[in-house]
CSV table of C-alpha atoms in Angstrom, one decimal:
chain,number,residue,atom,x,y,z
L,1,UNK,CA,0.0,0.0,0.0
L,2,UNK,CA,2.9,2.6,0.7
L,3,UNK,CA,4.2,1.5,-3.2
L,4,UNK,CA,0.7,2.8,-4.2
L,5,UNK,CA,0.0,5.4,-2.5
L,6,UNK,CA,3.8,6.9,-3.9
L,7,UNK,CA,1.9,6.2,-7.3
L,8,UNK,CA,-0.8,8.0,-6.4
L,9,UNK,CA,1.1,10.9,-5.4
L,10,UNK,CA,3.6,10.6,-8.8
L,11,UNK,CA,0.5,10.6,-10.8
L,12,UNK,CA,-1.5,13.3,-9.5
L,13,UNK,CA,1.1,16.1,-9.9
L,14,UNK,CA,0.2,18.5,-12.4
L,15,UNK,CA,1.4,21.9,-13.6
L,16,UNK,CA,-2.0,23.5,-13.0
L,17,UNK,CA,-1.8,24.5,-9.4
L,18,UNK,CA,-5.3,24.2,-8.3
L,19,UNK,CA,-4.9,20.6,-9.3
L,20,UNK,CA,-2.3,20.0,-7.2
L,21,UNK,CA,-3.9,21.6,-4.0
L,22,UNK,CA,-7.4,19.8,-4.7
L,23,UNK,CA,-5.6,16.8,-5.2
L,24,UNK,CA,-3.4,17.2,-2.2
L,25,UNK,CA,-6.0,18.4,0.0
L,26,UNK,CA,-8.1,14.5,-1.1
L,27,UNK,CA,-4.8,12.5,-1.0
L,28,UNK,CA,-4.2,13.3,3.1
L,29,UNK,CA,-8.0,13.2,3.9
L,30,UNK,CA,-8.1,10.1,4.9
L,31,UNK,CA,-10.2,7.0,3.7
L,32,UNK,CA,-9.8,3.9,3.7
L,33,UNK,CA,-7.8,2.4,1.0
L,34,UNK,CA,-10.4,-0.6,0.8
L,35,UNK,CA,-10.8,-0.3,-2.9
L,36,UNK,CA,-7.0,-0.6,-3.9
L,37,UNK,CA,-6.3,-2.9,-1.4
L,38,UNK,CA,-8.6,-5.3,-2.4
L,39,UNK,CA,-6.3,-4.9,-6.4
L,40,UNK,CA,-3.6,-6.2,-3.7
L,41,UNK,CA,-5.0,-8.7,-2.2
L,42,UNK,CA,-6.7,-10.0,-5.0
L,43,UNK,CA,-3.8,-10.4,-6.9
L,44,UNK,CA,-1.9,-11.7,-4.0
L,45,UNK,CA,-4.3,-14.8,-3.8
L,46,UNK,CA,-3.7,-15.8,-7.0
L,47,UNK,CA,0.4,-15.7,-6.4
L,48,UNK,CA,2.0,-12.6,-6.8
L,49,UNK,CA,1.7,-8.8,-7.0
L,50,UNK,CA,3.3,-7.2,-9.3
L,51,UNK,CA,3.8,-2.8,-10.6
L,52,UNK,CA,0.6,-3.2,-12.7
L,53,UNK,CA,-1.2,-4.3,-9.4
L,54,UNK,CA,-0.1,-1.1,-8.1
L,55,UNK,CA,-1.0,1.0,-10.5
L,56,UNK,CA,-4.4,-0.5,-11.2
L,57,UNK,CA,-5.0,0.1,-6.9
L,58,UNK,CA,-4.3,4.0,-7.7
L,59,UNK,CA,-6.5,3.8,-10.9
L,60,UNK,CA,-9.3,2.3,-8.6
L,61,UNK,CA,-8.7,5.0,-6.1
L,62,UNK,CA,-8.6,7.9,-8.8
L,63,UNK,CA,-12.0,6.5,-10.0
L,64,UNK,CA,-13.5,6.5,-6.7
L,65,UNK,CA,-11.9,9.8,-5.8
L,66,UNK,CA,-13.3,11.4,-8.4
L,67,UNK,CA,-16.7,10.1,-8.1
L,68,UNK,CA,-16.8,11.5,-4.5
L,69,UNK,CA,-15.6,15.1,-6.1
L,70,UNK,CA,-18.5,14.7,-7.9
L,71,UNK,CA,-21.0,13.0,-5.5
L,72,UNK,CA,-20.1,15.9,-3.1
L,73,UNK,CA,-21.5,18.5,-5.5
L,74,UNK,CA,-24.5,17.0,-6.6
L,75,UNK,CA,-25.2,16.3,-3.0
L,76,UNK,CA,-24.2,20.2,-1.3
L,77,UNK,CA,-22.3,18.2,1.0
L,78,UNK,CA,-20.1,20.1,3.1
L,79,UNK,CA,-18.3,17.3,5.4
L,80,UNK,CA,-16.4,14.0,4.4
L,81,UNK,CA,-14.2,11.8,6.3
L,82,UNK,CA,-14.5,14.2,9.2
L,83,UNK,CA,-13.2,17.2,7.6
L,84,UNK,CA,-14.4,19.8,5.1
L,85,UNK,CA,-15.2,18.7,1.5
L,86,UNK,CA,-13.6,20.2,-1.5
L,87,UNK,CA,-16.0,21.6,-3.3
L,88,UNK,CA,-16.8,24.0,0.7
L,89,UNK,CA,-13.3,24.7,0.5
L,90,UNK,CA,-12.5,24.8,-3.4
L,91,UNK,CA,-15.7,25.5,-4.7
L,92,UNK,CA,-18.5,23.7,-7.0
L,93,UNK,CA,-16.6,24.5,-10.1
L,94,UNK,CA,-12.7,23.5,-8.8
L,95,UNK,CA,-14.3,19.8,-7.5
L,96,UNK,CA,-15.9,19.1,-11.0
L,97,UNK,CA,-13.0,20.1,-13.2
L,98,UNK,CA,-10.2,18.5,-11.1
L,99,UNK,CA,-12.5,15.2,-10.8
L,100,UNK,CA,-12.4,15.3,-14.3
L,101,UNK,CA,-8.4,15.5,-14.4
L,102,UNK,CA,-8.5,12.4,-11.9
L,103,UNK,CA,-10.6,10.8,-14.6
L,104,UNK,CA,-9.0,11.3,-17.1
L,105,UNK,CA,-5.5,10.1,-15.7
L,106,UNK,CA,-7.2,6.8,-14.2
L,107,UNK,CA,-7.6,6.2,-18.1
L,108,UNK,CA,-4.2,7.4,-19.1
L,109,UNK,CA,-2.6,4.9,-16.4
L,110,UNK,CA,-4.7,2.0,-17.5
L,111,UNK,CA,-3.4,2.4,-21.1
L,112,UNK,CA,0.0,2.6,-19.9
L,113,UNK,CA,-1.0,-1.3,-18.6
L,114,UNK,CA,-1.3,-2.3,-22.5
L,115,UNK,CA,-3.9,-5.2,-21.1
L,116,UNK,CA,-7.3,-4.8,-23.7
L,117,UNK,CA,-9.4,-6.8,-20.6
L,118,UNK,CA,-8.2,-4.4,-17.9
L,119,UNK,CA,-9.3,-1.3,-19.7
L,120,UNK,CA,-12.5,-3.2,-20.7
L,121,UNK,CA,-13.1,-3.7,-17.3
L,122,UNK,CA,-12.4,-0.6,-15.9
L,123,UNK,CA,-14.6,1.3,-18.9
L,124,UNK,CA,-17.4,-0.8,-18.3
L,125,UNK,CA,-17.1,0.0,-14.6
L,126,UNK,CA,-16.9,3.5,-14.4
L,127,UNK,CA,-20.3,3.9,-17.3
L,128,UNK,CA,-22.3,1.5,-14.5
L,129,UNK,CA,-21.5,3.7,-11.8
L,130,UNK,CA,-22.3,6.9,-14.0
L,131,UNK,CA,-25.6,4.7,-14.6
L,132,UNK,CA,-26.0,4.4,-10.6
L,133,UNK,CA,-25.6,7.8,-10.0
L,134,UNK,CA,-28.2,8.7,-12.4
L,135,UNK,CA,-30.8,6.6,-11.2
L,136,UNK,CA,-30.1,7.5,-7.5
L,137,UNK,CA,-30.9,11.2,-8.8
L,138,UNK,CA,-34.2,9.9,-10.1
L,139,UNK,CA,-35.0,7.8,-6.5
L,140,UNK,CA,-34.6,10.8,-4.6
L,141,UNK,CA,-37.5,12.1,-2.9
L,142,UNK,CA,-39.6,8.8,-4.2
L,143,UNK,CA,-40.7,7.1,-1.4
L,144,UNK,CA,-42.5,4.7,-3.4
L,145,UNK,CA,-39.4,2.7,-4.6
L,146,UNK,CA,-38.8,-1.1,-4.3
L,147,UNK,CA,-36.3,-2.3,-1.8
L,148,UNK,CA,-35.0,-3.9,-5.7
L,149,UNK,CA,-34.4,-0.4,-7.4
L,150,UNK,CA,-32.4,0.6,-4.5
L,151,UNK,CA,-30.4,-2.7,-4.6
L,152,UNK,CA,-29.8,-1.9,-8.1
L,153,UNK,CA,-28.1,1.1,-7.0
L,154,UNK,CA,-25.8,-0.1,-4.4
L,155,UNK,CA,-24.7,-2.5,-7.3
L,156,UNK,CA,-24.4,0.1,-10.0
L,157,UNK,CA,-22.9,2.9,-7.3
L,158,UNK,CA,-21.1,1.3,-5.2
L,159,UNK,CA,-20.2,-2.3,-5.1
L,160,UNK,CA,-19.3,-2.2,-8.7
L,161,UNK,CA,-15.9,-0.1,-8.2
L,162,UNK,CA,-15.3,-2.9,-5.4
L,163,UNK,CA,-16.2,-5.6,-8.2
L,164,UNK,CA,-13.9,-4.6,-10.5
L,165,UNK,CA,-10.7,-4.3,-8.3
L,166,UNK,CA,-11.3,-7.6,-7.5
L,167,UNK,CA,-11.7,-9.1,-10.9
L,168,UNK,CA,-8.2,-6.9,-12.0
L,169,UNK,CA,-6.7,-8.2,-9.8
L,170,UNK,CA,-7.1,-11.8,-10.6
L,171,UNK,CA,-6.8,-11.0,-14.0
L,172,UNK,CA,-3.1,-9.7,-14.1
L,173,UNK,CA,-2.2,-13.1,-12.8
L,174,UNK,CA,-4.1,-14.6,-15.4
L,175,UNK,CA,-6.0,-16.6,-13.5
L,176,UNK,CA,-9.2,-19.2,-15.3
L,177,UNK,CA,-12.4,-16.9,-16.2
L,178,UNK,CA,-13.6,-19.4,-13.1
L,179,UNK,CA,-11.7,-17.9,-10.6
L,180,UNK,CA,-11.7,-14.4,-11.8
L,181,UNK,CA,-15.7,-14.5,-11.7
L,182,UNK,CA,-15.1,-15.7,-8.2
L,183,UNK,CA,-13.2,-12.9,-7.3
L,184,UNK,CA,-15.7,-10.7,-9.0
L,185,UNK,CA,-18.8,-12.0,-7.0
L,186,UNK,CA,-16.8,-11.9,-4.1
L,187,UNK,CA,-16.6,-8.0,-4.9
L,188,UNK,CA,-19.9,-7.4,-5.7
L,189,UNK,CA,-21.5,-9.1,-2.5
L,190,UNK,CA,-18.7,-6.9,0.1
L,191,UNK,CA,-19.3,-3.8,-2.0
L,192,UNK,CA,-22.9,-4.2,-0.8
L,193,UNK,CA,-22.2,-5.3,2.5
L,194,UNK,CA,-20.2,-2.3,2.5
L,195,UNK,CA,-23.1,0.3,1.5
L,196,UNK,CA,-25.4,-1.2,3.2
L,197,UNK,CA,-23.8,-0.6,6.6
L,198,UNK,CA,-23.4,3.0,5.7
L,199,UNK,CA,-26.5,3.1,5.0
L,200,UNK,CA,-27.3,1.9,9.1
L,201,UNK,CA,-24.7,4.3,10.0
L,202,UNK,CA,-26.5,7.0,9.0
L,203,UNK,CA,-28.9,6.5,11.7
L,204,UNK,CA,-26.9,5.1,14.4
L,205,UNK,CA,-22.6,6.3,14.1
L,206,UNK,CA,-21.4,9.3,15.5
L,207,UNK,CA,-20.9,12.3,13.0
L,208,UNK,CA,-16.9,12.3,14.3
L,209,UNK,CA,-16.7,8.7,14.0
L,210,UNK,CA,-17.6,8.2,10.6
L,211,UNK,CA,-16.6,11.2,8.9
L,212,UNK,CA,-20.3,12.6,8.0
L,213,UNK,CA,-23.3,14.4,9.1
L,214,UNK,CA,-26.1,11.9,10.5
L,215,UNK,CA,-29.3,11.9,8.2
L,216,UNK,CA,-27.2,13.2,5.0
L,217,UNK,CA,-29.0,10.7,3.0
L,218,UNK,CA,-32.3,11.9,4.7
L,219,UNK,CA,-31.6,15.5,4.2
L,220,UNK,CA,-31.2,14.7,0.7
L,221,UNK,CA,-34.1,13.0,0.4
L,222,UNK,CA,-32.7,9.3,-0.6
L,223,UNK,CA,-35.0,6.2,0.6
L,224,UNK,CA,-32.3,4.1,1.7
L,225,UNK,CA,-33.4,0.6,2.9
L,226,UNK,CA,-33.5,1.6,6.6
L,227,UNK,CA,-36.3,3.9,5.9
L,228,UNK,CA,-38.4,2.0,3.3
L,229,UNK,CA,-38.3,-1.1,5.6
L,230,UNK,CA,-39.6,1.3,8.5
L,231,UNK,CA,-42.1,2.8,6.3
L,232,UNK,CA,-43.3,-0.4,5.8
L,233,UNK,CA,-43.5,-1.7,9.3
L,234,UNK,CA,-43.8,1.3,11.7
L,235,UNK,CA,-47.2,2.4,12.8
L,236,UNK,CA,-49.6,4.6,10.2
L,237,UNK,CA,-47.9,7.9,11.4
L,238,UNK,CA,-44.5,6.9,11.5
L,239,UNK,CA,-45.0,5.3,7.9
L,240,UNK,CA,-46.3,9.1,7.0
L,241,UNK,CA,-43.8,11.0,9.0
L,242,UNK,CA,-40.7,9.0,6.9
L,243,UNK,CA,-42.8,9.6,3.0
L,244,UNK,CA,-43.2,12.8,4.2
L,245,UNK,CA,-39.1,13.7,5.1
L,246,UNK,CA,-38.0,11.6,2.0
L,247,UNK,CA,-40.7,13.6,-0.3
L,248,UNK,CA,-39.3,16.6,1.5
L,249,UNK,CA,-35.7,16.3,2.4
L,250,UNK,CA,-34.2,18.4,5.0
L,251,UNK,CA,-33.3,17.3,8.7
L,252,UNK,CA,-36.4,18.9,10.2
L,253,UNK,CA,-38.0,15.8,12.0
L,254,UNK,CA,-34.1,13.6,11.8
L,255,UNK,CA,-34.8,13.1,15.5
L,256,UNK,CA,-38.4,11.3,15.1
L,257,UNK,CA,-37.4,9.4,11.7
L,258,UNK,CA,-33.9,8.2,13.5
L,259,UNK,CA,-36.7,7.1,16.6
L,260,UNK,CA,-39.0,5.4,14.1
L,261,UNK,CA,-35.9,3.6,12.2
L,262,UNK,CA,-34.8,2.2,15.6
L,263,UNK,CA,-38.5,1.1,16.7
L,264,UNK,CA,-39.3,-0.5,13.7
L,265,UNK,CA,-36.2,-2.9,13.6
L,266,UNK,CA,-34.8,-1.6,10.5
L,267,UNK,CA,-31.3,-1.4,11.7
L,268,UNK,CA,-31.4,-4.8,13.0
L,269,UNK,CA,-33.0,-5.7,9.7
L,270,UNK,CA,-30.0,-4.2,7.0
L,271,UNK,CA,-27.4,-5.6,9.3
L,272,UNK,CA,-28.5,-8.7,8.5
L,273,UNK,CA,-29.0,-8.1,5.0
L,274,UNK,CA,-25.3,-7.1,5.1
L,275,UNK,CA,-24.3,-10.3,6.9
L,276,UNK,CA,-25.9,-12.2,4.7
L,277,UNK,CA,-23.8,-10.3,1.5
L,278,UNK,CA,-20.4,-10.9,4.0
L,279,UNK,CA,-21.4,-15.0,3.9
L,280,UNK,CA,-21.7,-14.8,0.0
L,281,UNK,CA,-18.7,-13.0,-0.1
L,282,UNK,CA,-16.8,-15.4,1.5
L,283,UNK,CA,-18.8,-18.2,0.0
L,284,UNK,CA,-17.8,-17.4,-3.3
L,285,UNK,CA,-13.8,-17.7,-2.8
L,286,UNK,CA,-13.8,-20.8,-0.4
L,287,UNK,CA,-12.3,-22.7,-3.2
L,288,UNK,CA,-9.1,-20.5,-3.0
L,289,UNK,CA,-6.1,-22.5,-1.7
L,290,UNK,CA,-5.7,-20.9,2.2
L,291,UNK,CA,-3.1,-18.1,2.7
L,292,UNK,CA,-2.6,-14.8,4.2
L,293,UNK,CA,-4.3,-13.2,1.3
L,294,UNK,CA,-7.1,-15.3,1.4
L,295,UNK,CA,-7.2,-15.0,5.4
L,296,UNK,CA,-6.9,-11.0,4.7
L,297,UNK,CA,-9.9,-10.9,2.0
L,298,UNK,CA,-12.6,-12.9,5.0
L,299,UNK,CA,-11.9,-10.7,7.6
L,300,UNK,CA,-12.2,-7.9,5.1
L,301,UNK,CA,-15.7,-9.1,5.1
L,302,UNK,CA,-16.1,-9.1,8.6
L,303,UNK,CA,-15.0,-5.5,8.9
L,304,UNK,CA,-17.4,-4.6,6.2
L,305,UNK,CA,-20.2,-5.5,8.9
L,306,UNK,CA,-19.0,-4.8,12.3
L,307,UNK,CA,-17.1,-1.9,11.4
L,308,UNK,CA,-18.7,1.6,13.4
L,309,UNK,CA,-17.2,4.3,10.8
């Protein structure tokens, strides 16, 4: 990780200052590093981990960097991983533009790869999340979704990025299209394991602890699947209190929705969703022969659902 995050730093410099502070300013804020790790220990399973492994993890991370430059924006969100966001500090018009940069250079590094699958991969992945963030725009404020639209989303938005480090990563060792769908589904399932805690931490984690404003999703208006599953089971006026926040936005009644979320079971309820993604995970690379990549990738799984930020 210390060999990717030099390539990360190598390949954001630019002669355009603004980028470089932007870029900067994203690079020490934080995160997790789940995305290119998982390039790592992908690869690592399938024998060994070469410099295209590193420079795929940084062309994962520019992809998902630049998605949150954008995500930030479309959102107004003004706090991320516990600090201000860049578009508060930058501006609207300095987030969009360098996300674009980041963009761009994920692609310019991927061709440097000279692999026709990887950049396959990685085009189809970042047009599916585009997809995901699209139709996200068009569930907000609808409280009449399906919890199966808003699956779709966490699959286009989120877990797909998580899907395709896996899969490159098994692919640079050329491993059979068997094992590398493996890795894929393995992806797939944490990536919504993944969301689907945030989605409970909205509700329940401590604004310092996980980096965010509670009810951000609410105050947006987004039916995540804590609030359509206590819509559906709470009592006639909670079920009108939540259609009427998500059809509304803002944070005016956060305290009574967070109450009714926590009444209802709904918590309890996506938790266990996510554990069930976290067993299919994990389920879907038990064939791997046993090592400390292997080892690394289940407890990966297990953080995805116990983790608190």
């Amino acid at each position: 990780m210390l060999l990717v995050d030099a390539e990360i730093r190598r390949q954001l410099h630019s002669e355009v200052v603004l980028i470089n502070q932007v870029a900067e300013y994203i690079v020490n804020s934080g995160g997790k590093r789940m995305r290119p790790a998982l390039v790592l220990l992908s690869g690592g399973a399938f024998g060994s981990i070469s410099a295209h492994h590193h420079r795929l993890a940084a062309v994962i991370e520019f992809i998902h960097t630049a998605t949150l430059l954008h995500d930030d924006v479309v959102d107004g969100s003004s706090m991320r991983r516990g600090q201000e966001t860049a578009n508060n500090l930058f501006g609207n018009a300095a987030s969009v533009l360098v996300g674009d940069f980041i963009y761009s250079r994920a692609f310019q590094m991927m061709v440097g790869v000279e692999n026709m699958r990887v950049m396959q991969v990685l085009a189809d992945a970042t047009n599916i999340i585009a997809e995901g963030e699209v139709l996200q725009l068009l569930n907000c404020h609808d409280a009449d979704i399906t919890d199966e639209a808003y699956l779709k989303v966490i699959h286009y938005k989120t877990a797909k990025l998580f899907e395709a480090a896996t899969r490159l990563g098994a692919i640079l060792c050329q491993a059979s299209s068997n094992d590398e769908e493996a890795m894929a589904r393995y992806g797939m399932h944490l990536g919504t394991a993944f969301q689907l805690i945030d989605d409970v931490l909205d509700f329940s984690g401590e604004a310092a602890e996980i980096g965010k404003n509670l009810g951000d999703d609410l105050a947006e208006g987004k039916p995540t699947l804590p609030l359509l599953y206590a819509m559906r089971n709470g009592t006639p006026t909670q079920a009108k209190l939540i259609r009427d926040a998500i059809e509304q936005g803002g944070l005016d009644h956060l305290d009574a929705v967070a109450a009714a979320v926590h009444e209802t079971g709904a918590l309890d309820h996506v938790r266990n969703l996510a554990q069930l993604e976290s067993h299919a995970a994990c389920a879907a690379i038990s064939h791997l022969p046993v090592s400390n990549y292997h080892q690394a990738l289940v407890e990966l799984a297990s953080f995805a659902v116990t983790r608190s930020y």
